[in-house]
Tab-separated table of C-alpha atoms and ligand atoms in Angstrom:
chain	number	residue	atom	x	y	z
A	1	UNK	CA	-1.811	-12.098	-40.631
A	2	UNK	CA	-3.659	-10.712	-37.426
A	3	UNK	CA	-3.628	-12.282	-34.100
A	4	UNK	CA	-6.561	-13.219	-32.282
A	5	UNK	CA	-7.013	-11.660	-28.805
A	6	UNK	CA	-8.117	-13.679	-25.871
A	7	UNK	CA	-8.757	-13.635	-22.166
A	8	UNK	CA	-7.332	-16.931	-20.427
A	9	UNK	CA	-8.883	-18.159	-17.342
A	10	UNK	CA	-5.883	-20.128	-15.982
A	11	UNK	CA	-7.262	-20.737	-12.300
A	12	UNK	CA	-6.117	-24.241	-11.487
A	13	UNK	CA	-4.633	-24.963	-14.905
A	14	UNK	CA	-1.193	-26.122	-15.531
A	15	UNK	CA	1.269	-23.646	-16.941
A	16	UNK	CA	4.980	-24.897	-17.577
A	17	UNK	CA	7.831	-22.162	-17.618
A	18	UNK	CA	10.851	-23.383	-19.110
A	19	UNK	CA	13.820	-21.306	-17.554
A	20	UNK	CA	14.373	-19.741	-14.044
A	21	UNK	CA	16.080	-16.620	-14.478
A	22	UNK	CA	15.201	-12.976	-14.811
A	23	UNK	CA	12.725	-13.404	-17.624
A	24	UNK	CA	10.847	-16.202	-15.492
A	25	UNK	CA	10.777	-14.030	-12.384
A	26	UNK	CA	9.088	-11.195	-14.263
A	27	UNK	CA	6.651	-13.387	-16.052
A	28	UNK	CA	5.559	-15.917	-13.207
A	29	UNK	CA	3.742	-13.470	-10.684
A	30	UNK	CA	1.019	-12.589	-13.289
A	31	UNK	CA	0.565	-16.338	-14.034
A	32	UNK	CA	0.397	-16.763	-10.215
A	33	UNK	CA	-2.118	-13.926	-10.012
A	34	UNK	CA	-4.408	-15.558	-12.505
A	35	UNK	CA	-4.435	-18.468	-10.455
A	36	UNK	CA	-2.327	-20.922	-12.611
A	37	UNK	CA	-0.667	-23.890	-11.321
A	38	UNK	CA	2.708	-22.908	-12.395
A	39	UNK	CA	5.528	-25.615	-13.094
A	40	UNK	CA	9.192	-24.452	-13.737
A	41	UNK	CA	11.792	-26.671	-15.336
A	42	UNK	CA	15.149	-25.071	-15.057
A	43	UNK	CA	18.525	-26.286	-13.651
A	44	UNK	CA	18.804	-22.603	-11.859
A	45	UNK	CA	16.360	-20.589	-9.993
A	46	UNK	CA	16.708	-16.839	-8.854
A	47	UNK	CA	16.266	-16.149	-5.205
A	48	UNK	CA	12.828	-14.684	-5.836
A	49	UNK	CA	11.431	-17.583	-7.557
A	50	UNK	CA	12.988	-20.222	-5.012
A	51	UNK	CA	11.030	-18.067	-2.466
A	52	UNK	CA	7.554	-18.688	-4.414
A	53	UNK	CA	8.947	-22.558	-3.987
A	54	UNK	CA	9.305	-22.400	-0.691
A	55	UNK	CA	6.069	-21.028	-0.104
A	56	UNK	CA	4.526	-23.672	-1.884
A	57	UNK	CA	3.154	-21.143	-4.693
A	58	UNK	CA	4.758	-23.077	-7.536
A	59	UNK	CA	6.623	-26.417	-8.363
A	60	UNK	CA	10.280	-26.727	-9.559
A	61	UNK	CA	11.909	-29.337	-11.369
A	62	UNK	CA	15.598	-28.800	-11.197
A	63	UNK	CA	16.831	-30.328	-14.461
A	64	UNK	CA	16.907	-29.203	-18.041
A	65	UNK	CA	13.615	-29.627	-20.218
A	66	UNK	CA	12.437	-32.837	-21.900
A	67	UNK	CA	9.591	-32.933	-24.548
A	68	UNK	CA	7.121	-34.869	-22.278
A	69	UNK	CA	7.181	-31.575	-19.571
A	70	UNK	CA	4.688	-29.897	-22.120
A	71	UNK	CA	2.001	-32.886	-21.730
A	72	UNK	CA	-0.715	-31.615	-19.490
A	73	UNK	CA	-0.010	-28.260	-19.713
A	74	UNK	CA	-2.552	-25.400	-20.968
A	75	UNK	CA	0.137	-22.919	-21.853
A	76	UNK	CA	4.036	-22.917	-22.144
A	77	UNK	CA	6.587	-20.009	-21.471
A	78	UNK	CA	9.914	-20.227	-22.853
A	79	UNK	CA	12.094	-18.039	-20.879
A	80	UNK	CA	15.628	-18.944	-21.638
A	81	UNK	CA	17.930	-17.764	-24.342
A	82	UNK	CA	19.680	-20.565	-25.881
A	83	UNK	CA	17.843	-20.897	-29.316
A	84	UNK	CA	18.239	-24.354	-29.735
A	85	UNK	CA	16.799	-25.601	-26.463
A	86	UNK	CA	13.935	-23.053	-26.825
A	87	UNK	CA	13.328	-24.434	-30.393
A	88	UNK	CA	12.994	-27.924	-28.809
A	89	UNK	CA	10.246	-26.657	-26.498
A	90	UNK	CA	8.482	-24.873	-29.310
A	91	UNK	CA	8.439	-28.180	-31.287
A	92	UNK	CA	7.009	-30.180	-28.432
A	93	UNK	CA	4.370	-27.649	-27.823
A	94	UNK	CA	3.611	-27.569	-31.569
A	95	UNK	CA	3.466	-31.440	-31.390
A	96	UNK	CA	1.068	-31.449	-28.525
A	97	UNK	CA	-1.145	-28.348	-29.527
A	98	UNK	CA	-0.012	-26.149	-26.440
A	99	UNK	CA	0.275	-22.327	-27.110
A	100	UNK	CA	3.758	-21.392	-26.569
A	101	UNK	CA	5.118	-17.787	-25.723
A	102	UNK	CA	8.776	-17.105	-26.464
A	103	UNK	CA	10.371	-14.452	-24.731
A	104	UNK	CA	13.628	-14.828	-26.839
A	105	UNK	CA	12.011	-15.181	-30.197
A	106	UNK	CA	8.447	-13.517	-31.060
A	107	UNK	CA	8.044	-14.840	-34.627
A	108	UNK	CA	8.717	-18.579	-33.373
A	109	UNK	CA	6.160	-17.982	-30.851
A	110	UNK	CA	2.521	-19.154	-31.026
A	111	UNK	CA	1.155	-16.769	-28.239
A	112	UNK	CA	2.139	-13.425	-27.131
A	113	UNK	CA	2.105	-11.900	-23.832
A	114	UNK	CA	0.552	-8.313	-24.316
A	115	UNK	CA	1.557	-5.075	-22.512
A	116	UNK	CA	-1.035	-5.017	-19.961
A	117	UNK	CA	-2.320	-2.230	-17.490
A	118	UNK	CA	-4.885	-3.174	-14.892
A	119	UNK	CA	-7.705	-0.436	-13.623
A	120	UNK	CA	-9.746	-1.860	-10.974
A	121	UNK	CA	-11.875	-4.482	-13.248
A	122	UNK	CA	-10.786	-3.121	-16.213
A	123	UNK	CA	-7.689	-4.788	-18.090
A	124	UNK	CA	-6.135	-3.453	-21.195
A	125	UNK	CA	-3.939	-5.647	-23.198
A	126	UNK	CA	-1.822	-4.424	-26.174
A	127	UNK	CA	0.058	-6.009	-28.965
A	128	UNK	CA	1.652	-4.410	-31.615
A	129	UNK	CA	2.613	-6.825	-34.159
A	130	UNK	CA	5.418	-8.186	-32.179
A	131	UNK	CA	6.678	-4.614	-31.257
A	132	UNK	CA	6.870	-4.914	-27.531
A	133	UNK	CA	8.280	-1.490	-27.135
A	134	UNK	CA	5.237	0.289	-29.173
A	135	UNK	CA	2.688	-2.077	-27.252
A	136	UNK	CA	4.276	-0.671	-23.850
A	137	UNK	CA	4.091	2.990	-25.049
A	138	UNK	CA	0.471	2.513	-26.424
A	139	UNK	CA	-0.247	1.027	-22.999
A	140	UNK	CA	1.235	3.577	-21.069
A	141	UNK	CA	-0.831	6.271	-23.016
A	142	UNK	CA	-4.245	4.263	-22.352
A	143	UNK	CA	-3.193	3.788	-18.595
A	144	UNK	CA	-2.695	7.700	-18.226
A	145	UNK	CA	-5.978	8.190	-20.192
A	146	UNK	CA	-7.715	6.045	-17.707
A	147	UNK	CA	-6.014	7.579	-14.587
A	148	UNK	CA	-7.153	10.822	-15.644
A	149	UNK	CA	-10.873	10.340	-17.081
A	150	UNK	CA	-13.702	9.975	-15.099
A	151	UNK	CA	-14.445	6.533	-13.539
A	152	UNK	CA	-16.809	4.063	-14.883
A	153	UNK	CA	-20.160	4.489	-13.029
A	154	UNK	CA	-21.317	1.759	-10.450
A	155	UNK	CA	-18.233	-0.148	-10.036
A	156	UNK	CA	-17.849	0.500	-6.500
A	157	UNK	CA	-20.424	0.323	-3.798
A	158	UNK	CA	-20.501	0.754	0.191
A	159	UNK	CA	-17.645	2.638	2.153
A	160	UNK	CA	-14.295	2.567	1.589
A	161	UNK	CA	-12.179	3.738	4.521
A	162	UNK	CA	-9.137	5.144	2.932
A	163	UNK	CA	-5.805	6.178	4.281
A	164	UNK	CA	-4.570	9.894	2.763
A	165	UNK	CA	-1.024	9.679	4.281
A	166	UNK	CA	0.628	12.335	6.323
A	167	UNK	CA	0.160	15.234	3.905
A	168	UNK	CA	1.962	15.108	0.789
A	169	UNK	CA	-0.863	14.389	-1.790
A	170	UNK	CA	1.747	11.907	-3.236
A	171	UNK	CA	1.539	9.860	-0.259
A	172	UNK	CA	-1.607	8.233	-0.739
A	173	UNK	CA	-1.710	4.686	-2.159
A	174	UNK	CA	-2.592	3.908	-5.597
A	175	UNK	CA	-5.639	2.113	-4.643
A	176	UNK	CA	-6.772	4.938	-2.547
A	177	UNK	CA	-6.289	7.284	-5.012
A	178	UNK	CA	-8.468	5.053	-7.687
A	179	UNK	CA	-11.140	4.779	-5.256
A	180	UNK	CA	-10.979	8.423	-4.386
A	181	UNK	CA	-11.586	9.346	-7.919
A	182	UNK	CA	-14.541	6.685	-8.334
A	183	UNK	CA	-16.353	8.200	-5.032
A	184	UNK	CA	-19.755	9.845	-5.199
A	185	UNK	CA	-19.378	11.141	-1.625
A	186	UNK	CA	-16.152	12.160	0.022
A	187	UNK	CA	-16.093	12.469	3.841
A	188	UNK	CA	-12.796	13.975	5.038
A	189	UNK	CA	-11.079	15.016	8.079
A	190	UNK	CA	-8.761	18.016	8.829
A	191	UNK	CA	-5.537	16.187	8.183
A	192	UNK	CA	-6.270	14.926	4.832
A	193	UNK	CA	-4.184	16.814	2.248
A	194	UNK	CA	-6.440	19.314	0.405
A	195	UNK	CA	-4.837	18.884	-2.829
A	196	UNK	CA	-6.314	15.630	-3.192
A	197	UNK	CA	-9.564	17.277	-2.652
A	198	UNK	CA	-9.082	19.653	-5.459
A	199	UNK	CA	-9.010	16.718	-7.807
A	200	UNK	CA	-12.674	15.770	-6.819
A	201	UNK	CA	-15.237	16.018	-9.840
A	202	UNK	CA	-17.342	18.973	-9.205
A	203	UNK	CA	-20.511	16.618	-8.893
A	204	UNK	CA	-19.054	14.755	-5.894
A	205	UNK	CA	-20.662	15.474	-2.418
A	206	UNK	CA	-17.996	16.647	-0.124
A	207	UNK	CA	-18.570	16.659	4.021
A	208	UNK	CA	-16.149	18.022	5.887
A	209	UNK	CA	-15.839	16.143	9.031
A	210	UNK	CA	-14.013	18.601	10.940
A	211	UNK	CA	-17.096	21.093	10.350
A	212	UNK	CA	-19.687	18.989	12.029
A	213	UNK	CA	-20.924	21.227	14.742
A	214	UNK	CA	-21.322	18.908	17.808
A	215	UNK	CA	-19.152	17.503	20.528
A	216	UNK	CA	-16.508	15.018	19.495
A	217	UNK	CA	-18.809	12.069	20.489
A	218	UNK	CA	-21.888	13.235	18.747
A	219	UNK	CA	-19.788	14.263	15.773
A	220	UNK	CA	-18.617	10.984	15.232
A	221	UNK	CA	-21.916	9.371	15.314
A	222	UNK	CA	-23.115	12.080	12.665
A	223	UNK	CA	-20.391	10.763	10.604
A	224	UNK	CA	-21.142	7.266	11.168
A	225	UNK	CA	-24.857	8.010	10.058
A	226	UNK	CA	-23.738	9.725	7.003
A	227	UNK	CA	-21.408	7.113	5.895
A	228	UNK	CA	-24.346	4.420	6.467
A	229	UNK	CA	-27.034	6.509	4.727
A	230	UNK	CA	-25.311	7.653	1.663
A	231	UNK	CA	-24.086	3.920	1.048
A	232	UNK	CA	-27.697	2.624	1.505
A	233	UNK	CA	-28.750	5.299	-0.849
A	234	UNK	CA	-26.564	3.199	-3.338
A	235	UNK	CA	-23.764	5.994	-3.687
A	236	UNK	CA	-19.978	5.014	-3.227
A	237	UNK	CA	-18.814	6.529	-0.024
A	238	UNK	CA	-15.024	7.317	0.715
A	239	UNK	CA	-14.111	7.663	4.176
A	240	UNK	CA	-10.777	9.677	3.518
A	241	UNK	CA	-8.601	9.861	6.679
A	242	UNK	CA	-5.327	11.386	7.567
A	243	UNK	CA	-2.471	8.730	7.722
A	244	UNK	CA	-3.638	5.233	8.225
A	245	UNK	CA	-7.406	4.737	8.915
A	246	UNK	CA	-6.729	2.337	11.983
A	247	UNK	CA	-3.806	4.305	13.802
A	248	UNK	CA	-5.662	6.753	16.165
A	249	UNK	CA	-8.407	7.538	13.145
A	250	UNK	CA	-11.260	5.889	14.677
A	251	UNK	CA	-11.530	3.828	11.477
A	252	UNK	CA	-12.452	0.685	13.577
A	253	UNK	CA	-15.645	2.472	14.881
A	254	UNK	CA	-16.691	3.604	11.455
A	255	UNK	CA	-16.190	0.135	10.229
A	256	UNK	CA	-18.023	-1.506	12.822
A	257	UNK	CA	-20.694	1.080	12.568
A	258	UNK	CA	-21.010	-0.019	8.602
A	259	UNK	CA	-20.761	-3.645	9.397
A	260	UNK	CA	-23.841	-3.402	11.776
A	261	UNK	CA	-25.813	-1.604	9.049
A	262	UNK	CA	-25.052	-4.119	6.432
A	263	UNK	CA	-23.022	-1.838	4.580
A	264	UNK	CA	-19.687	-3.392	2.876
A	265	UNK	CA	-16.625	-1.866	4.146
A	266	UNK	CA	-13.256	-1.821	2.349
A	267	UNK	CA	-10.192	-0.698	4.188
A	268	UNK	CA	-7.409	0.891	2.229
A	269	UNK	CA	-4.359	1.257	4.809
A	270	UNK	CA	-2.280	4.464	4.484
A	271	UNK	CA	1.212	5.900	5.231
A	272	UNK	CA	0.947	6.284	8.927
A	273	UNK	CA	2.671	9.788	10.288
A	274	UNK	CA	4.030	8.076	12.990
A	275	UNK	CA	6.510	6.266	10.661
A	276	UNK	CA	6.639	8.894	7.918
A	277	UNK	CA	6.906	12.024	9.952
A	278	UNK	CA	10.250	10.723	11.536
A	279	UNK	CA	11.436	9.101	8.170
A	280	UNK	CA	11.145	12.492	6.540
A	281	UNK	CA	13.043	14.552	9.422
A	282	UNK	CA	15.612	11.476	8.496
A	283	UNK	CA	14.873	9.299	11.563
A	284	UNK	CA	14.504	5.820	11.174
A	285	UNK	CA	12.012	4.139	13.686
A	286	UNK	CA	14.488	1.313	13.768
A	287	UNK	CA	18.023	1.175	13.331
A	288	UNK	CA	20.471	-2.226	13.184
A	289	UNK	CA	22.401	-2.334	16.362
A	290	UNK	CA	20.298	0.672	17.866
A	291	UNK	CA	16.456	-0.245	18.289
A	292	UNK	CA	14.739	-3.450	17.480
A	293	UNK	CA	11.194	-2.126	18.607
A	294	UNK	CA	9.301	0.974	18.040
A	295	UNK	CA	5.970	1.841	20.052
A	296	UNK	CA	3.418	4.363	18.781
A	297	UNK	CA	1.181	5.785	21.826
A	298	UNK	CA	-1.333	8.467	21.882
A	299	UNK	CA	-0.389	11.310	24.117
A	300	UNK	CA	-3.875	13.282	23.941
A	301	UNK	CA	-4.633	12.101	27.906
A	302	UNK	CA	-1.943	13.217	30.423
A	303	UNK	CA	-0.167	10.262	32.032
A	304	UNK	CA	-1.596	10.623	35.336
A	305	UNK	CA	-5.392	10.852	33.986
A	306	UNK	CA	-7.800	8.199	35.040
A	307	UNK	CA	-8.898	7.507	31.383
A	308	UNK	CA	-5.325	6.546	30.108
A	309	UNK	CA	-4.643	3.447	28.856
A	310	UNK	CA	-1.038	3.731	28.396
A	311	UNK	CA	1.424	1.993	30.627
A	312	UNK	CA	3.917	4.565	30.813
A	313	UNK	CA	6.046	2.888	33.194
A	314	UNK	CA	6.692	-0.008	31.154
A	315	UNK	CA	7.590	2.287	28.373
A	316	UNK	CA	10.137	3.947	30.492
A	317	UNK	CA	11.905	0.582	30.893
A	318	UNK	CA	12.172	-0.202	27.319
A	319	UNK	CA	15.236	0.820	25.264
A	320	UNK	CA	13.436	1.068	21.942
A	321	UNK	CA	11.811	3.868	19.990
A	322	UNK	CA	8.980	5.755	21.129
A	323	UNK	CA	6.639	7.689	18.977
A	324	UNK	CA	4.076	9.682	20.591
A	325	UNK	CA	0.995	11.307	18.308
A	326	UNK	CA	-1.115	14.016	19.775
A	327	UNK	CA	1.452	14.722	22.427
A	328	UNK	CA	2.611	18.391	22.260
A	329	UNK	CA	-0.105	19.642	24.796
A	330	UNK	CA	0.824	17.025	27.388
A	331	UNK	CA	4.604	16.729	26.415
A	332	UNK	CA	6.113	18.020	29.674
A	333	UNK	CA	3.747	15.804	31.757
A	334	UNK	CA	4.791	12.968	29.566
A	335	UNK	CA	8.637	13.697	29.563
A	336	UNK	CA	8.314	14.047	33.307
A	337	UNK	CA	6.638	10.914	33.820
A	338	UNK	CA	9.078	8.727	31.610
A	339	UNK	CA	11.773	10.163	33.452
A	340	UNK	CA	10.501	9.570	37.022
A	341	UNK	CA	10.038	5.796	35.724
A	342	UNK	CA	13.556	5.600	35.078
A	343	UNK	CA	14.249	6.739	31.398
A	344	UNK	CA	17.312	9.020	31.164
A	345	UNK	CA	16.558	12.472	30.946
A	346	UNK	CA	19.733	12.530	28.454
A	347	UNK	CA	17.708	10.344	25.768
A	348	UNK	CA	17.582	11.993	22.541
A	349	UNK	CA	14.355	13.592	21.504
A	350	UNK	CA	12.922	14.819	18.348
A	351	UNK	CA	9.808	16.320	17.070
A	352	UNK	CA	8.610	16.717	13.519
A	353	UNK	CA	5.763	18.822	13.033
A	354	UNK	CA	3.643	18.769	9.621
A	355	UNK	CA	5.797	15.842	8.224
A	356	UNK	CA	5.857	15.519	4.299
A	357	UNK	CA	4.246	18.842	3.648
A	358	UNK	CA	5.992	22.285	2.799
A	359	UNK	CA	5.579	23.148	6.329
A	360	UNK	CA	7.654	20.717	7.629
A	361	UNK	CA	9.583	21.679	10.650
A	362	UNK	CA	11.661	19.771	13.092
A	363	UNK	CA	13.720	19.980	16.340
A	364	UNK	CA	16.019	17.689	18.102
A	365	UNK	CA	16.627	17.801	21.787
A	366	UNK	CA	16.806	15.562	24.732
A	367	UNK	CA	13.922	13.995	26.836
A	368	UNK	CA	14.690	16.226	29.702
A	369	UNK	CA	14.274	19.406	27.500
A	370	UNK	CA	12.200	18.783	24.808
A	371	UNK	CA	8.952	20.148	26.101
A	372	UNK	CA	10.693	23.545	26.716
A	373	UNK	CA	12.272	23.450	23.116
A	374	UNK	CA	8.910	22.979	21.516
A	375	UNK	CA	7.511	26.042	23.184
A	376	UNK	CA	10.415	28.143	22.511
A	377	UNK	CA	10.402	27.116	18.969
A	378	UNK	CA	6.790	27.504	18.558
A	379	UNK	CA	6.237	23.889	17.376
A	380	UNK	CA	2.467	23.328	16.715
A	381	UNK	CA	0.244	20.406	15.913
A	382	UNK	CA	-0.026	18.207	14.144
A	383	UNK	CA	3.436	16.837	15.092
A	384	UNK	CA	5.074	13.524	16.284
A	385	UNK	CA	7.429	13.198	18.981
A	386	UNK	CA	10.236	10.692	18.616
A	387	UNK	CA	12.105	9.457	21.949
A	388	UNK	CA	15.172	6.865	21.502
A	389	UNK	CA	18.563	6.481	20.330
A	390	UNK	CA	17.493	6.341	16.673
A	391	UNK	CA	17.244	10.467	16.843
A	392	UNK	CA	20.849	10.150	16.502
A	393	UNK	CA	21.222	7.593	13.539
A	394	UNK	CA	19.438	10.615	11.794
A	395	UNK	CA	20.936	10.931	8.186
B	1	LIG	N1	-4.200	8.136	11.446
B	1	LIG	C1	-3.036	9.214	11.570
B	1	LIG	C2	-2.820	9.928	12.900
B	1	LIG	C3	-4.108	10.635	13.717
B	1	LIG	S1	-3.953	11.207	14.941
B	1	LIG	C4	-1.934	8.653	11.092
B	1	LIG	O1	-1.560	7.305	10.729
B	1	LIG	O2	-1.023	9.570	11.133
B	1	LIG	C5	-3.243	12.950	14.784
B	1	LIG	C6	-1.857	13.215	15.151
B	1	LIG	O3	-1.210	12.578	14.080
B	1	LIG	C7	-1.511	14.510	15.156
B	1	LIG	O4	-1.679	14.892	16.197
B	1	LIG	C8	0.233	14.368	14.829
B	1	LIG	O5	0.641	13.718	16.262
B	1	LIG	C9	-0.047	13.205	13.957
B	1	LIG	N2	0.118	13.660	12.750
B	1	LIG	C10	-0.749	13.434	11.634
B	1	LIG	N3	0.059	13.945	10.347
B	1	LIG	C11	1.032	14.269	10.721
B	1	LIG	C12	2.110	15.012	9.905
B	1	LIG	N4	1.962	15.424	8.666
B	1	LIG	N5	3.132	15.334	10.645
B	1	LIG	C13	3.575	15.129	11.823
B	1	LIG	N6	2.487	14.356	12.601
B	1	LIG	C14	1.373	14.188	12.070
């Protein structure tokens, strides 16, 4: 006997889940993602499912199953391990011609949930005669093959602003990596992990934004022009940026330029160095009982400069963590200003250079001495400066 594979459109359709334990907790998210109207019947519920109930995403009847529960359902999931009770659900489902998935007994089920992998628009579902382990093994093989094979052309359009993370190529998001593999054109910044670029197919056009030979303002205009032009030619453009695209990355300007030209833009957030670099040096930007806030500022303009938008006096009054990006050059002036505005020179401070890479270095000091310590140690950009008691919370 062979099964008949099918893709169900569950949007707006009632799906009954009998049971509210670990099995239901694992099964329900895919049903909700498919838009199903999920109703759980169970005397108990796990905290995760209760959270979904509280958020209004599913309904819960706090009692045992009765056969009338299957009436009006398009699909039934049995997620209990009491065989007699499960059999009762199966019988009711059979009587009302509703397909019934049985987590406890695949032979008694009238429908199986396959092992699934999703790859953009592609969904691969594998069943193997009821042997779930083998189905999952095959699914993993297919998933790996999809991961490493050239993507299907023409699935994406426009521009994706993708955060590449702080430097370790494994710290890009799954979505970012998938889009990068599908790009026709990649426009990358100086701080983008080189190993990610090594994976690009040879026919991909690579634009090194750091090498555009104008001043910074003109270079940005040139980048915007390249993004828009290539996208209008029908190419899929990935604009790859260090860390998160919207943290001092001018991602906002590029998004606006694309939108103004009618080019669709997708933003894929990234792991920002402002949190990751401290973390990898063992410094949590918040810590219970120590810091309930953290502020990320750019130090590329000195505190007393007319163009500065940072309220250093307010920062000096705060007790929380201060993370300064692009701050090495102006570090002594920044520290002096914070101290002048009232922050103690004894406040712990740390500097993390090239966090998450094999060149990562860090040092610990105090606000009063950190600028000198950086010079002495020969710390170079890119580096983040962390100021606050959390530096002592380091592991
Ligand atoms: N969008 C990026 C920041 C761009 S501004 C992000 O979210 O991380 C560039 C600054 O980021 C650098 O001057 C430095 O302060 C910081 N930076 C970027 N990568 C870093 C890393 N791996 N380690 C330490 N600091 C880093």
